[in-house]
Amino acid sequence: LFQELLFKTFCENYPIELTQVRFSALYGKEMPRNGLIWNLINEIKETNKINLRNSKKITIDYINVVDAAKIVLNTLTNHKAIGIINGVSGKEISIFNLAKIIKNNFKNSKLNNLEDEHYKSNRSKISTVKLQTIINIDEFISLDTGIKDLIKSL
């Protein structure tokens, strides 16, 4: 956020139009094989199961790197794209449902989840209003398709 303030302050003093994209959780075939998605894939490959805790109460908004690149290209060519834009898919998913997508790509695998009664939910609902003025987010790669492509690339 400091970088955003720094750039904004600089651009206010000069005739520069500034666009800043805040990306959510990126994933894709060319990304480093670490982070939550890869941890879940590696766990199920090694143990044929995924063990989670409170995963129904935590959500994330994943966006494929291909769609992230499309957002960047659109910000360069679209004059509506001034200011801060959330680079997200607009589709919030729980860690549990993400794990189900991964599990469904491995035969005879199991998914275990333990929910603590007093655990507070942590949601990731991010506005797409400004993003939708420059790109059709309905055409983004679905998380189902993106995960299948990741697993095929193993």
PDB file of C-alpha atoms in Angstrom:
ATOM      1  CA  LEU A   1       0.000   0.000   0.000  1.00  0.00           C
ATOM      2  CA  PHE A   2       2.952   2.315   0.550  1.00  0.00           C
ATOM      3  CA  GLN A   3       3.901   1.852  -3.111  1.00  0.00           C
ATOM      4  CA  GLU A   4       0.370   2.796  -4.176  1.00  0.00           C
ATOM      5  CA  LEU A   5       0.522   5.982  -2.108  1.00  0.00           C
ATOM      6  CA  LEU A   6       3.982   6.818  -3.416  1.00  0.00           C
ATOM      7  CA  PHE A   7       2.961   6.444  -7.076  1.00  0.00           C
ATOM      8  CA  LYS A   8      -0.337   8.262  -6.537  1.00  0.00           C
ATOM      9  CA  THR A   9       1.408  11.187  -4.853  1.00  0.00           C
ATOM     10  CA  PHE A  10       3.977  11.387  -7.656  1.00  0.00           C
ATOM     11  CA  CYS A  11       1.313  11.294 -10.380  1.00  0.00           C
ATOM     12  CA  GLU A  12      -0.732  14.028  -8.698  1.00  0.00           C
ATOM     13  CA  ASN A  13       2.199  16.393  -9.257  1.00  0.00           C
ATOM     14  CA  TYR A  14       2.704  15.495 -12.916  1.00  0.00           C
ATOM     15  CA  PRO A  15       0.272  14.902 -15.796  1.00  0.00           C
ATOM     16  CA  ILE A  16       0.551  11.109 -15.563  1.00  0.00           C
ATOM     17  CA  GLU A  17      -2.402   8.735 -15.640  1.00  0.00           C
ATOM     18  CA  LEU A  18      -1.746   5.883 -13.256  1.00  0.00           C
ATOM     19  CA  THR A  19      -3.252   2.421 -13.141  1.00  0.00           C
ATOM     20  CA  GLN A  20      -2.385   0.012 -10.359  1.00  0.00           C
ATOM     21  CA  VAL A  21      -3.610  -3.580 -10.354  1.00  0.00           C
ATOM     22  CA  ARG A  22      -3.979  -5.387  -7.033  1.00  0.00           C
ATOM     23  CA  PHE A  23      -3.836  -9.091  -7.851  1.00  0.00           C
ATOM     24  CA  SER A  24      -5.374 -11.642  -5.546  1.00  0.00           C
ATOM     25  CA  ALA A  25      -4.054 -15.194  -5.330  1.00  0.00           C
ATOM     26  CA  LEU A  26      -2.379 -16.069  -8.642  1.00  0.00           C
ATOM     27  CA  TYR A  27      -1.958 -19.614  -9.910  1.00  0.00           C
ATOM     28  CA  GLY A  28      -0.944 -21.242 -13.176  1.00  0.00           C
ATOM     29  CA  LYS A  29       1.296 -23.746 -14.892  1.00  0.00           C
ATOM     30  CA  GLU A  30       4.315 -21.452 -15.118  1.00  0.00           C
ATOM     31  CA  MET A  31       4.132 -20.325 -11.493  1.00  0.00           C
ATOM     32  CA  PRO A  32       6.500 -21.695  -8.841  1.00  0.00           C
ATOM     33  CA  ARG A  33       5.190 -24.930  -7.395  1.00  0.00           C
ATOM     34  CA  ASN A  34       4.541 -23.665  -3.902  1.00  0.00           C
ATOM     35  CA  GLY A  35       1.620 -22.175  -2.014  1.00  0.00           C
ATOM     36  CA  LEU A  36      -1.717 -23.608  -0.997  1.00  0.00           C
ATOM     37  CA  ILE A  37      -2.759 -25.210  -4.295  1.00  0.00           C
ATOM     38  CA  TRP A  38       0.569 -26.993  -4.708  1.00  0.00           C
ATOM     39  CA  ASN A  39       0.630 -28.018  -1.038  1.00  0.00           C
ATOM     40  CA  LEU A  40      -2.788 -29.660  -1.485  1.00  0.00           C
ATOM     41  CA  ILE A  41      -1.761 -31.339  -4.744  1.00  0.00           C
ATOM     42  CA  ASN A  42       1.467 -32.638  -3.203  1.00  0.00           C
ATOM     43  CA  GLU A  43      -0.338 -33.913  -0.105  1.00  0.00           C
ATOM     44  CA  ILE A  44      -2.872 -35.890  -2.114  1.00  0.00           C
ATOM     45  CA  LYS A  45      -0.164 -37.249  -4.457  1.00  0.00           C
ATOM     46  CA  GLU A  46       1.923 -38.459  -1.515  1.00  0.00           C
ATOM     47  CA  THR A  47      -0.796 -39.682   0.882  1.00  0.00           C
ATOM     48  CA  ASN A  48      -3.913 -40.068  -1.302  1.00  0.00           C
ATOM     49  CA  LYS A  49      -5.751 -37.758   1.107  1.00  0.00           C
ATOM     50  CA  ILE A  50      -6.019 -34.129   2.131  1.00  0.00           C
ATOM     51  CA  ASN A  51      -6.398 -33.217   5.802  1.00  0.00           C
ATOM     52  CA  LEU A  52      -7.786 -29.762   6.568  1.00  0.00           C
ATOM     53  CA  ARG A  53      -9.010 -27.746   9.515  1.00  0.00           C
ATOM     54  CA  ASN A  54     -11.624 -24.953   9.390  1.00  0.00           C
ATOM     55  CA  SER A  55     -11.399 -25.001   5.615  1.00  0.00           C
ATOM     56  CA  LYS A  56     -15.082 -24.201   5.069  1.00  0.00           C
ATOM     57  CA  LYS A  57     -14.662 -20.871   6.856  1.00  0.00           C
ATOM     58  CA  ILE A  58     -11.714 -19.507   4.863  1.00  0.00           C
ATOM     59  CA  THR A  59     -12.161 -18.258   1.315  1.00  0.00           C
ATOM     60  CA  ILE A  60      -9.788 -17.126  -1.413  1.00  0.00           C
ATOM     61  CA  ASP A  61     -10.240 -15.499  -4.814  1.00  0.00           C
ATOM     62  CA  TYR A  62      -7.848 -17.260  -7.211  1.00  0.00           C
ATOM     63  CA  ILE A  63      -7.064 -15.901 -10.660  1.00  0.00           C
ATOM     64  CA  ASN A  64      -5.161 -17.745 -13.370  1.00  0.00           C
ATOM     65  CA  VAL A  65      -1.960 -16.077 -14.593  1.00  0.00           C
ATOM     66  CA  VAL A  66      -3.347 -16.111 -18.154  1.00  0.00           C
ATOM     67  CA  ASP A  67      -6.286 -13.981 -17.040  1.00  0.00           C
ATOM     68  CA  ALA A  68      -3.958 -11.763 -14.988  1.00  0.00           C
ATOM     69  CA  ALA A  69      -1.959 -11.100 -18.149  1.00  0.00           C
ATOM     70  CA  LYS A  70      -5.179 -10.184 -19.991  1.00  0.00           C
ATOM     71  CA  ILE A  71      -5.980  -7.680 -17.242  1.00  0.00           C
ATOM     72  CA  VAL A  72      -2.549  -6.069 -17.595  1.00  0.00           C
ATOM     73  CA  LEU A  73      -2.944  -5.828 -21.384  1.00  0.00           C
ATOM     74  CA  ASN A  74      -6.400  -4.287 -20.999  1.00  0.00           C
ATOM     75  CA  THR A  75      -5.138  -1.690 -18.540  1.00  0.00           C
ATOM     76  CA  LEU A  76      -2.531  -0.616 -21.086  1.00  0.00           C
ATOM     77  CA  THR A  77      -5.076  -0.076 -23.853  1.00  0.00           C
ATOM     78  CA  ASN A  78      -8.217   1.028 -22.020  1.00  0.00           C
ATOM     79  CA  HIS A  79      -8.524   4.598 -20.779  1.00  0.00           C
ATOM     80  CA  LYS A  80     -11.215   3.589 -18.287  1.00  0.00           C
ATOM     81  CA  ALA A  81      -8.507   1.750 -16.370  1.00  0.00           C
ATOM     82  CA  ILE A  82      -7.256   4.631 -14.264  1.00  0.00           C
ATOM     83  CA  GLY A  83      -6.643   4.256 -10.533  1.00  0.00           C
ATOM     84  CA  ILE A  84      -6.606   1.075  -8.495  1.00  0.00           C
ATOM     85  CA  ILE A  85      -8.148  -2.052 -10.022  1.00  0.00           C
ATOM     86  CA  ASN A  86      -8.621  -5.347  -8.203  1.00  0.00           C
ATOM     87  CA  GLY A  87      -7.151  -8.115 -10.378  1.00  0.00           C
ATOM     88  CA  VAL A  88      -9.424 -10.919  -9.247  1.00  0.00           C
ATOM     89  CA  SER A  89     -11.694 -13.581 -10.688  1.00  0.00           C
ATOM     90  CA  GLY A  90     -14.683 -12.412  -8.676  1.00  0.00           C
ATOM     91  CA  LYS A  91     -15.307 -16.003  -7.571  1.00  0.00           C
ATOM     92  CA  GLU A  92     -14.714 -16.581  -3.900  1.00  0.00           C
ATOM     93  CA  ILE A  93     -14.007 -20.237  -3.031  1.00  0.00           C
ATOM     94  CA  SER A  94     -13.530 -21.927   0.322  1.00  0.00           C
ATOM     95  CA  ILE A  95     -10.367 -23.888   0.922  1.00  0.00           C
ATOM     96  CA  PHE A  96     -12.614 -26.925   1.411  1.00  0.00           C
ATOM     97  CA  ASN A  97     -14.164 -26.543  -2.064  1.00  0.00           C
ATOM     98  CA  LEU A  98     -10.722 -25.913  -3.563  1.00  0.00           C
ATOM     99  CA  ALA A  99      -9.535 -29.161  -1.974  1.00  0.00           C
ATOM    100  CA  LYS A 100     -12.625 -30.943  -3.389  1.00  0.00           C
ATOM    101  CA  ILE A 101     -11.692 -29.777  -6.892  1.00  0.00           C
ATOM    102  CA  ILE A 102      -8.185 -31.186  -6.404  1.00  0.00           C
ATOM    103  CA  LYS A 103      -9.479 -34.410  -4.796  1.00  0.00           C
ATOM    104  CA  ASN A 104     -11.832 -35.023  -7.718  1.00  0.00           C
ATOM    105  CA  ASN A 105      -8.797 -35.252 -10.000  1.00  0.00           C
ATOM    106  CA  PHE A 106      -7.312 -38.173  -8.031  1.00  0.00           C
ATOM    107  CA  LYS A 107      -9.043 -41.561  -7.957  1.00  0.00           C
ATOM    108  CA  ASN A 108      -9.889 -43.186  -4.620  1.00  0.00           C
ATOM    109  CA  SER A 109      -8.640 -40.202  -2.639  1.00  0.00           C
ATOM    110  CA  LYS A 110     -10.062 -38.788   0.583  1.00  0.00           C
ATOM    111  CA  LEU A 111     -10.747 -35.344   1.958  1.00  0.00           C
ATOM    112  CA  ASN A 112     -10.907 -34.815   5.717  1.00  0.00           C
ATOM    113  CA  ASN A 113     -11.898 -31.555   7.388  1.00  0.00           C
ATOM    114  CA  LEU A 114     -12.294 -30.675  11.045  1.00  0.00           C
ATOM    115  CA  GLU A 115     -14.290 -27.542  11.876  1.00  0.00           C
ATOM    116  CA  ASP A 116     -13.719 -25.801  15.197  1.00  0.00           C
ATOM    117  CA  GLU A 117     -16.984 -24.440  16.540  1.00  0.00           C
ATOM    118  CA  HIS A 118     -15.526 -21.082  17.609  1.00  0.00           C
ATOM    119  CA  TYR A 119     -13.282 -20.447  14.613  1.00  0.00           C
ATOM    120  CA  LYS A 120     -14.130 -17.130  12.947  1.00  0.00           C
ATOM    121  CA  SER A 121     -14.576 -17.126   9.201  1.00  0.00           C
ATOM    122  CA  ASN A 122     -12.081 -15.332   6.987  1.00  0.00           C
ATOM    123  CA  ARG A 123     -13.633 -14.338   3.671  1.00  0.00           C
ATOM    124  CA  SER A 124     -12.070 -12.965   0.529  1.00  0.00           C
ATOM    125  CA  LYS A 125     -14.898 -11.171  -1.267  1.00  0.00           C
ATOM    126  CA  ILE A 126     -13.298  -8.510  -3.449  1.00  0.00           C
ATOM    127  CA  SER A 127     -15.083  -5.950  -5.622  1.00  0.00           C
ATOM    128  CA  THR A 128     -14.899  -6.415  -9.399  1.00  0.00           C
ATOM    129  CA  VAL A 129     -16.916  -3.328 -10.336  1.00  0.00           C
ATOM    130  CA  LYS A 130     -14.004  -1.365 -11.808  1.00  0.00           C
ATOM    131  CA  LEU A 131     -12.398  -4.453 -13.352  1.00  0.00           C
ATOM    132  CA  GLN A 132     -15.594  -5.263 -15.243  1.00  0.00           C
ATOM    133  CA  THR A 133     -15.446  -1.903 -17.030  1.00  0.00           C
ATOM    134  CA  ILE A 134     -12.329  -3.094 -18.892  1.00  0.00           C
ATOM    135  CA  ILE A 135     -12.713  -6.869 -19.202  1.00  0.00           C
ATOM    136  CA  ASN A 136     -15.388  -9.580 -19.161  1.00  0.00           C
ATOM    137  CA  ILE A 137     -14.549 -11.654 -16.093  1.00  0.00           C
ATOM    138  CA  ASP A 138     -17.109 -14.287 -17.133  1.00  0.00           C
ATOM    139  CA  GLU A 139     -14.595 -15.379 -19.785  1.00  0.00           C
ATOM    140  CA  PHE A 140     -11.834 -16.081 -17.240  1.00  0.00           C
ATOM    141  CA  ILE A 141     -10.502 -19.621 -16.873  1.00  0.00           C
ATOM    142  CA  SER A 142     -12.564 -21.469 -14.279  1.00  0.00           C
ATOM    143  CA  LEU A 143     -10.714 -22.756 -11.243  1.00  0.00           C
ATOM    144  CA  ASP A 144     -11.887 -26.290 -12.145  1.00  0.00           C
ATOM    145  CA  THR A 145     -10.273 -26.054 -15.577  1.00  0.00           C
ATOM    146  CA  GLY A 146      -7.152 -24.343 -14.262  1.00  0.00           C
ATOM    147  CA  ILE A 147      -6.589 -27.001 -11.572  1.00  0.00           C
ATOM    148  CA  LYS A 148      -7.099 -29.813 -14.112  1.00  0.00           C
ATOM    149  CA  ASP A 149      -4.472 -28.196 -16.354  1.00  0.00           C
ATOM    150  CA  LEU A 150      -2.046 -27.921 -13.428  1.00  0.00           C
ATOM    151  CA  ILE A 151      -2.477 -31.577 -12.544  1.00  0.00           C
ATOM    152  CA  LYS A 152      -2.094 -32.657 -16.198  1.00  0.00           C
ATOM    153  CA  SER A 153       1.206 -30.754 -16.323  1.00  0.00           C
ATOM    154  CA  LEU A 154       2.726 -32.925 -13.565  1.00  0.00           C
TER     155      LEU A 154
END
